Short mmCIF file of C-alpha atoms in Angstrom, two decimals:
data_model
loop_
_atom_site.label_atom_id
_atom_site.label_comp_id
_atom_site.label_asym_id
_atom_site.label_seq_id
_atom_site.Cartn_x
_atom_site.Cartn_y
_atom_site.Cartn_z
CA MET A 29 -26.24 29.96 68.03
CA PRO A 30 -27.19 27.55 65.17
CA SER A 31 -29.69 27.67 63.85
CA PRO A 32 -32.63 24.29 63.78
CA ALA A 33 -31.75 23.95 59.79
CA LEU A 34 -27.54 23.78 60.26
CA ASN A 35 -28.40 21.52 63.10
CA ALA A 36 -29.77 19.29 61.26
CA ALA A 37 -27.48 19.15 58.48
CA LEU A 38 -24.60 18.47 60.48
CA GLY A 39 -26.37 16.17 62.48
CA THR A 40 -26.98 14.57 59.00
CA LEU A 41 -23.61 15.01 57.83
CA GLY A 42 -22.36 13.62 60.88
CA GLY A 43 -24.33 10.34 60.54
CA LEU A 44 -23.70 9.59 57.24
CA ALA A 45 -19.87 10.44 58.22
CA ALA A 46 -20.55 7.65 60.98
CA ALA A 47 -21.91 5.27 58.34
CA ALA A 48 -19.19 5.62 55.94
CA LEU A 49 -16.71 5.24 58.81
CA VAL A 50 -18.81 1.42 59.42
CA ALA A 51 -19.44 0.03 55.74
CA TRP A 52 -15.62 0.94 54.38
CA PRO A 53 -14.39 -1.90 56.82
CA LEU A 54 -17.15 -4.33 55.57
CA ALA A 55 -17.13 -3.54 52.32
CA ILE A 56 -13.36 -4.19 52.29
CA TRP A 57 -14.08 -7.49 54.90
CA TYR A 58 -16.65 -8.39 51.74
CA GLU A 59 -14.12 -7.79 49.34
CA VAL A 60 -11.42 -9.97 50.80
CA ARG A 61 -14.01 -12.72 51.33
CA LYS A 62 -14.46 -12.91 47.40
CA CYS A 63 -10.66 -13.27 47.32
CA GLU A 64 -9.69 -16.60 45.76
CA LYS A 65 -7.86 -18.63 48.51
CA PRO A 66 -5.28 -21.52 48.45
CA LYS A 67 -7.18 -24.81 47.95
CA HIS A 68 -7.63 -26.94 50.80
CA THR A 69 -9.14 -29.59 52.93
CA VAL A 70 -9.39 -29.80 56.37
CA LEU A 71 -7.98 -33.34 57.67
CA ARG A 72 -8.40 -32.77 61.54
CA THR A 73 -8.67 -30.72 64.28
CA LEU A 74 -6.31 -29.69 67.46
CA GLY A 75 -7.32 -28.68 70.63
CA GLN A 76 -10.04 -26.22 71.76
CA LYS A 77 -10.36 -22.68 72.54
CA LYS A 78 -12.82 -19.91 73.42
CA GLY A 79 -14.23 -17.70 70.41
CA TRP A 80 -16.24 -14.70 70.21
CA PHE A 81 -19.61 -14.96 72.90
CA GLY A 82 -17.66 -17.85 74.41
CA LYS A 83 -18.13 -20.46 71.87
CA VAL A 84 -15.75 -23.35 71.99
CA ARG A 85 -13.81 -23.70 68.73
CA PRO A 86 -11.19 -25.63 67.83
CA ALA A 87 -7.34 -24.15 68.50
CA ALA A 88 -5.73 -25.15 65.32
CA GLU A 89 -6.56 -27.00 61.86
CA VAL A 90 -4.58 -30.04 60.10
CA ARG A 91 -5.33 -29.39 55.78
CA LEU A 92 -3.98 -30.84 52.73
CA TYR A 93 -3.35 -27.83 50.60
CA SER A 94 -4.02 -28.31 46.69
CA PRO A 95 -0.58 -27.76 44.42
CA TYR A 96 -0.63 -23.83 43.40
CA LEU A 97 2.00 -21.15 42.27
CA LEU A 98 3.09 -18.37 44.03
CA ALA A 99 5.31 -15.02 43.24
CA GLU A 100 7.47 -15.05 45.79
CA VAL A 101 10.19 -12.29 46.84
CA THR A 102 12.92 -13.52 49.00
CA LEU A 103 14.66 -10.86 51.65
CA SER A 104 17.36 -10.70 53.73
CA GLY A 105 18.88 -8.35 56.97
CA GLY A 106 15.18 -6.67 57.52
CA ASN A 107 12.60 -7.21 60.10
CA MET A 108 9.35 -8.44 59.28
CA ASP A 109 7.56 -5.38 58.99
CA LYS A 110 9.92 -3.90 56.22
CA ALA A 111 10.32 -7.17 54.51
CA LEU A 112 6.38 -7.59 54.02
CA SER A 113 6.75 -3.83 52.78
CA ASP A 114 9.67 -4.28 50.31
CA GLY A 115 8.14 -7.29 49.28
CA PHE A 116 4.72 -6.60 48.71
CA ARG A 117 5.69 -3.40 47.15
CA GLN A 118 7.70 -5.85 44.54
CA ILE A 119 5.01 -8.41 43.81
CA ALA A 120 2.40 -6.11 43.76
CA GLY A 121 4.60 -4.43 40.80
CA PHE A 122 4.33 -7.72 39.06
CA ILE A 123 0.46 -8.12 39.49
CA PHE A 124 -0.12 -4.96 38.08
CA GLY A 125 1.40 -5.24 35.12
CA LYS A 126 5.49 -5.03 35.02
CA ASN A 127 5.31 -8.40 33.63
CA VAL A 128 5.63 -9.92 30.29
CA ALA A 129 2.35 -11.68 29.19
CA ALA A 130 2.70 -15.53 27.85
CA ASP A 131 -0.40 -14.86 24.89
CA GLY A 132 1.15 -11.23 24.39
CA ALA A 133 -2.31 -9.69 25.52
CA SER A 134 -2.68 -6.92 28.10
CA SER A 135 -4.80 -7.77 31.29
CA LYS A 136 -4.53 -8.23 35.03
CA VAL A 137 -3.51 -10.78 37.16
CA ALA A 138 -6.34 -11.17 40.12
CA MET A 139 -5.70 -10.67 43.62
CA THR A 140 -6.05 -13.45 46.28
CA SER A 141 -5.65 -13.86 49.27
CA PRO A 142 -3.51 -14.30 51.60
CA VAL A 143 -0.36 -12.43 51.31
CA THR A 144 2.29 -15.07 52.88
CA LEU A 145 5.38 -14.28 54.76
CA GLU A 146 7.99 -17.51 55.01
CA MET A 147 10.61 -16.45 58.19
CA GLY A 148 13.45 -18.58 58.21
CA GLY A 149 6.21 -8.38 25.68
CA ASP A 150 3.17 -7.13 26.87
CA SER A 151 1.98 -6.51 30.47
CA GLN A 152 -0.85 -8.28 31.90
CA LYS A 153 -2.69 -7.51 35.18
CA ILE A 154 -3.10 -10.11 37.76
CA ALA A 155 -6.54 -10.46 39.67
CA MET A 156 -5.70 -10.25 43.74
CA THR A 157 -5.82 -13.46 46.00
CA SER A 158 -5.67 -13.80 49.80
CA PRO A 159 -3.47 -14.40 51.76
CA VAL A 160 -0.09 -12.80 51.90
CA THR A 161 2.21 -15.40 52.62
CA ALA A 162 5.58 -14.72 54.83
CA GLU A 163 7.75 -17.96 55.51
CA MET A 164 10.71 -17.27 57.87
CA GLY A 165 14.12 -18.86 56.59
CA PRO A 166 17.51 -19.48 58.44
CA GLY A 167 19.08 -16.31 59.70
CA ASN A 168 17.87 -12.89 58.72
CA GLU A 169 16.02 -14.25 55.57
CA LEU A 170 12.34 -14.10 55.03
CA LYS A 171 10.37 -14.96 52.09
CA VAL A 172 7.50 -12.74 51.21
CA SER A 173 4.78 -14.07 48.75
CA PHE A 174 1.78 -13.95 47.01
CA ILE A 175 -0.33 -17.59 45.95
CA MET A 176 -1.21 -16.91 42.32
CA PRO A 177 -4.39 -17.46 40.73
CA SER A 178 -6.09 -20.83 40.41
CA GLN A 179 -6.67 -20.33 36.13
CA TYR A 180 -2.98 -20.02 35.15
CA THR A 181 -0.10 -22.36 35.03
CA LYS A 182 3.13 -21.84 35.01
CA ASP A 183 3.21 -21.61 31.05
CA THR A 184 0.47 -19.12 30.87
CA LEU A 185 0.77 -16.99 34.27
CA PRO A 186 2.71 -13.77 32.50
CA ARG A 187 6.71 -13.40 33.81
CA PRO A 188 7.89 -11.10 36.43
CA VAL A 189 9.75 -8.34 34.61
CA ASN A 190 11.36 -7.61 38.22
CA PRO A 191 14.23 -10.67 38.62
CA ASN A 192 13.59 -10.45 41.93
CA VAL A 193 10.02 -11.64 41.66
CA VAL A 194 10.29 -15.74 40.92
CA ILE A 195 7.66 -17.74 40.08
CA LYS A 196 7.22 -21.20 42.37
CA GLU A 197 5.26 -24.09 42.28
CA MET A 198 3.98 -25.31 45.07
CA PRO A 199 3.13 -29.38 45.61
CA ALA A 200 0.06 -30.74 47.39
CA ARG A 201 1.08 -30.29 51.26
CA THR A 202 -0.16 -30.53 54.44
CA MET A 203 -0.47 -27.68 56.95
CA ALA A 204 -1.07 -27.08 60.16
CA ALA A 205 -2.53 -23.80 60.81
CA LEU A 206 -3.40 -21.54 64.15
CA ALA A 207 -5.42 -18.33 63.19
CA TRP A 208 -6.73 -15.38 65.46
CA HIS A 209 -8.00 -11.64 64.61
CA GLY A 210 -6.00 -8.52 65.32
CA LYS A 211 -3.83 -6.04 63.77
CA PRO A 212 -0.74 -7.33 61.43
CA PRO A 213 1.57 -9.38 63.68
CA ARG A 214 5.02 -8.36 64.82
CA GLU A 215 7.27 -10.81 65.07
CA ALA A 216 7.09 -11.44 68.94
CA GLU A 217 3.59 -11.99 68.61
CA VAL A 218 4.21 -14.60 65.31
CA GLN A 219 7.08 -16.35 67.82
CA ALA A 220 4.08 -16.11 70.74
CA LYS A 221 1.34 -17.98 67.95
CA GLU A 222 4.79 -20.23 66.97
CA ALA A 223 4.65 -21.35 70.40
CA GLU A 224 1.22 -22.40 71.30
CA LEU A 225 1.38 -24.18 67.90
CA LEU A 226 4.02 -26.44 67.97
CA GLU A 227 2.61 -27.28 71.59
CA LEU A 228 -0.53 -28.30 69.62
CA LEU A 229 1.47 -30.14 67.51
CA GLY A 230 3.33 -32.15 69.87
CA GLU A 231 0.20 -32.87 72.45
CA ALA A 232 -0.95 -34.56 69.09
CA GLY A 233 2.56 -36.49 68.02
CA LEU A 234 2.81 -34.54 65.32
CA LYS A 235 6.15 -33.38 63.67
CA PRO A 236 6.25 -30.15 62.09
CA LYS A 237 8.96 -29.15 59.45
CA GLY A 238 10.41 -26.62 57.77
CA PRO A 239 9.99 -23.01 59.03
CA VAL A 240 7.08 -21.29 60.14
CA HIS A 241 5.12 -19.57 58.24
CA CYS A 242 2.46 -15.91 58.61
CA TRP A 243 -0.26 -15.64 56.34
CA GLN A 244 -2.26 -12.83 56.37
CA TYR A 245 -5.75 -12.05 54.99
CA ASP A 246 -6.87 -8.84 55.09
CA PRO A 247 -5.12 -5.43 54.45
CA PRO A 248 -3.00 -3.50 57.17
CA PHE A 249 -5.89 -0.88 58.20
CA GLN A 250 -8.75 -3.28 58.37
CA TRP A 251 -10.18 -3.38 61.35
CA ARG A 252 -8.34 -5.68 64.05
CA TRP A 253 -11.54 -7.93 65.16
CA LEU A 254 -11.78 -8.63 61.23
CA ARG A 255 -8.11 -8.88 60.27
CA THR A 256 -7.75 -12.63 59.69
CA ASN A 257 -3.67 -14.45 60.48
CA GLU A 258 -1.99 -17.62 60.93
CA VAL A 259 0.64 -19.05 61.64
CA LEU A 260 1.47 -22.51 59.92
CA PHE A 261 4.00 -25.32 59.79
CA GLU A 262 4.03 -27.82 57.67
CA VAL A 263 3.68 -31.49 59.43
CA GLU A 264 4.74 -35.06 58.30
CA ASP A 265 1.92 -36.70 56.30
CA GLY A 266 -0.13 -39.22 57.95
CA ALA A 267 -1.54 -36.47 59.99
CA THR A 268 -5.22 -37.52 58.76
CA ALA A 269 -6.55 -38.90 62.18
CA THR A 270 -9.53 -37.53 63.42
CA SER A 271 -9.15 -35.61 66.72
#
């Protein structure tokens, strides 16, 4: 039979383990929230839905995004999970040093958020941003990208060593976004959220253009109720009226 001292020690270890399990996801959540996000202004909201504790909130937002740079990889022939994994790996390599710095110095490029998916010299490390973005293009084409920190211009951003990583300048544009909390989405869930957003746009008399985008703001191992995902469409100019 365990001694009282052993029981106390085991209880303490169990408490510490439980605290760590809670603290680690919250620490990740805090760090992601500190990541630079693409700058935008909310022009209007669309629809309503019930959030946590029954609170009514907008179902979607129409946002005007400022211009930004992104590092993008185009993939084809795979599913969304594989595209995100392959694209993330290649762009992460660029961010963490597989690049040629514009000034010959050695440093990191900051991480931003989200990582995006579009569906349809010396090295320098770049700070991470959020989200990871994805764009679904025609056929099986998928574009995975990281939005670059706003401190850079195309001239000052390090050049990728990997020829698959392309630096693009995105102009100011109006995007409609529908957000939800949950695990990393599969294609079926993205399609369902896409349909929800298209219905809201139709009700508001707004016309989408281009492919659907899926943005993920948090790592895949984060608690699903702390993970933020979004589907977005670019919409025609003139979406500035309030709802």
